[in-house]
Amino acid sequence: GKNYTPPTGSGSADSIPGGKNPQVAQMYQYLISKYGLTPAQAAGILGNIQVESGFKTDAFNPNEGAIGLCQWLGGRRRNLERFAAAQGKSVYDWKVQMDFMMHELRTGESGAYARLRGAATPAAAAAVFDQYYERSSGEARGQRIANANGIAAAMRNVSA
């Protein structure tokens, strides 16, 4: 969400603890191995998630009522909650949120998915994901791109 400020610190993107704050490498591998995304596309998505929620599945924006990794709000938040409940899992489970994001991309957000699938670099993937899936103001697009490039570099030696 536009009013969420992720925590700052000296930790690198790949040192985020598990649980509600999954390892970036786990999320990266999951997007590639389960959904067939390219490393660049996975990094682009994760660069956005870093801005949206600081990788916290329980991130909450009280001004908008947005929750989760991608700061879902309104009908999209309710759909996420129903998606989790249908599986008998917590809405704060990172895999549930990743699976929901991919479900959205393959259904109602298929236009964003088509553009994402055409992105060949982390920067392009980050920009497309921001503009067509997150639909942010674009104000933090440079940060999203920088994050995606940083994640791609950090994940170079991670097997998917």
Steps between C-alpha positions, in 0.01 A plus 500: 500500500610855440505591870692196621861560592698178515750466780853609428806332631841372411380147421527391142198373310608138541537517879132542584393244762248222427142462618285798413812653345618228262847490359514686173684202350208272593251731331726536197540122464126446552402738219746338261451133591122496559389760246770492234591867524842604382755621757451854364122480542527359852745777595266763351209378711714482814636850442140622514415294806799652679348847448142392569551308824868459583438124444264488799193284436325673789574855379192718552427849376237644736430795268390272216425172677755331274668179615776261405797479272330684212283723720168367373202719583124506450366219285846364432563471876168319547592265215835426668321429829254263326786334309685427828184385680411261216835327559464507878819702523598830656464811288851586629663186355750621240428213262126574517573861411733401215247247371225762517714753315564244225129405497415867444764528227359198320136612526378857556849649466590311183588823317764572763617138476542519122712813537702343782567189289639729230746667737857386441684694773440551873451873434238442229321242714496735800362789293229284339397341829477844662301660219262217414466283813569728795370806314687734733546872445834419338675720755719214628556329165871584505532336842308193381738469201808548719368234741435258213852551364645448850297184557600364159866559583464342846321196354744435215641197676169371640378187326131503419 
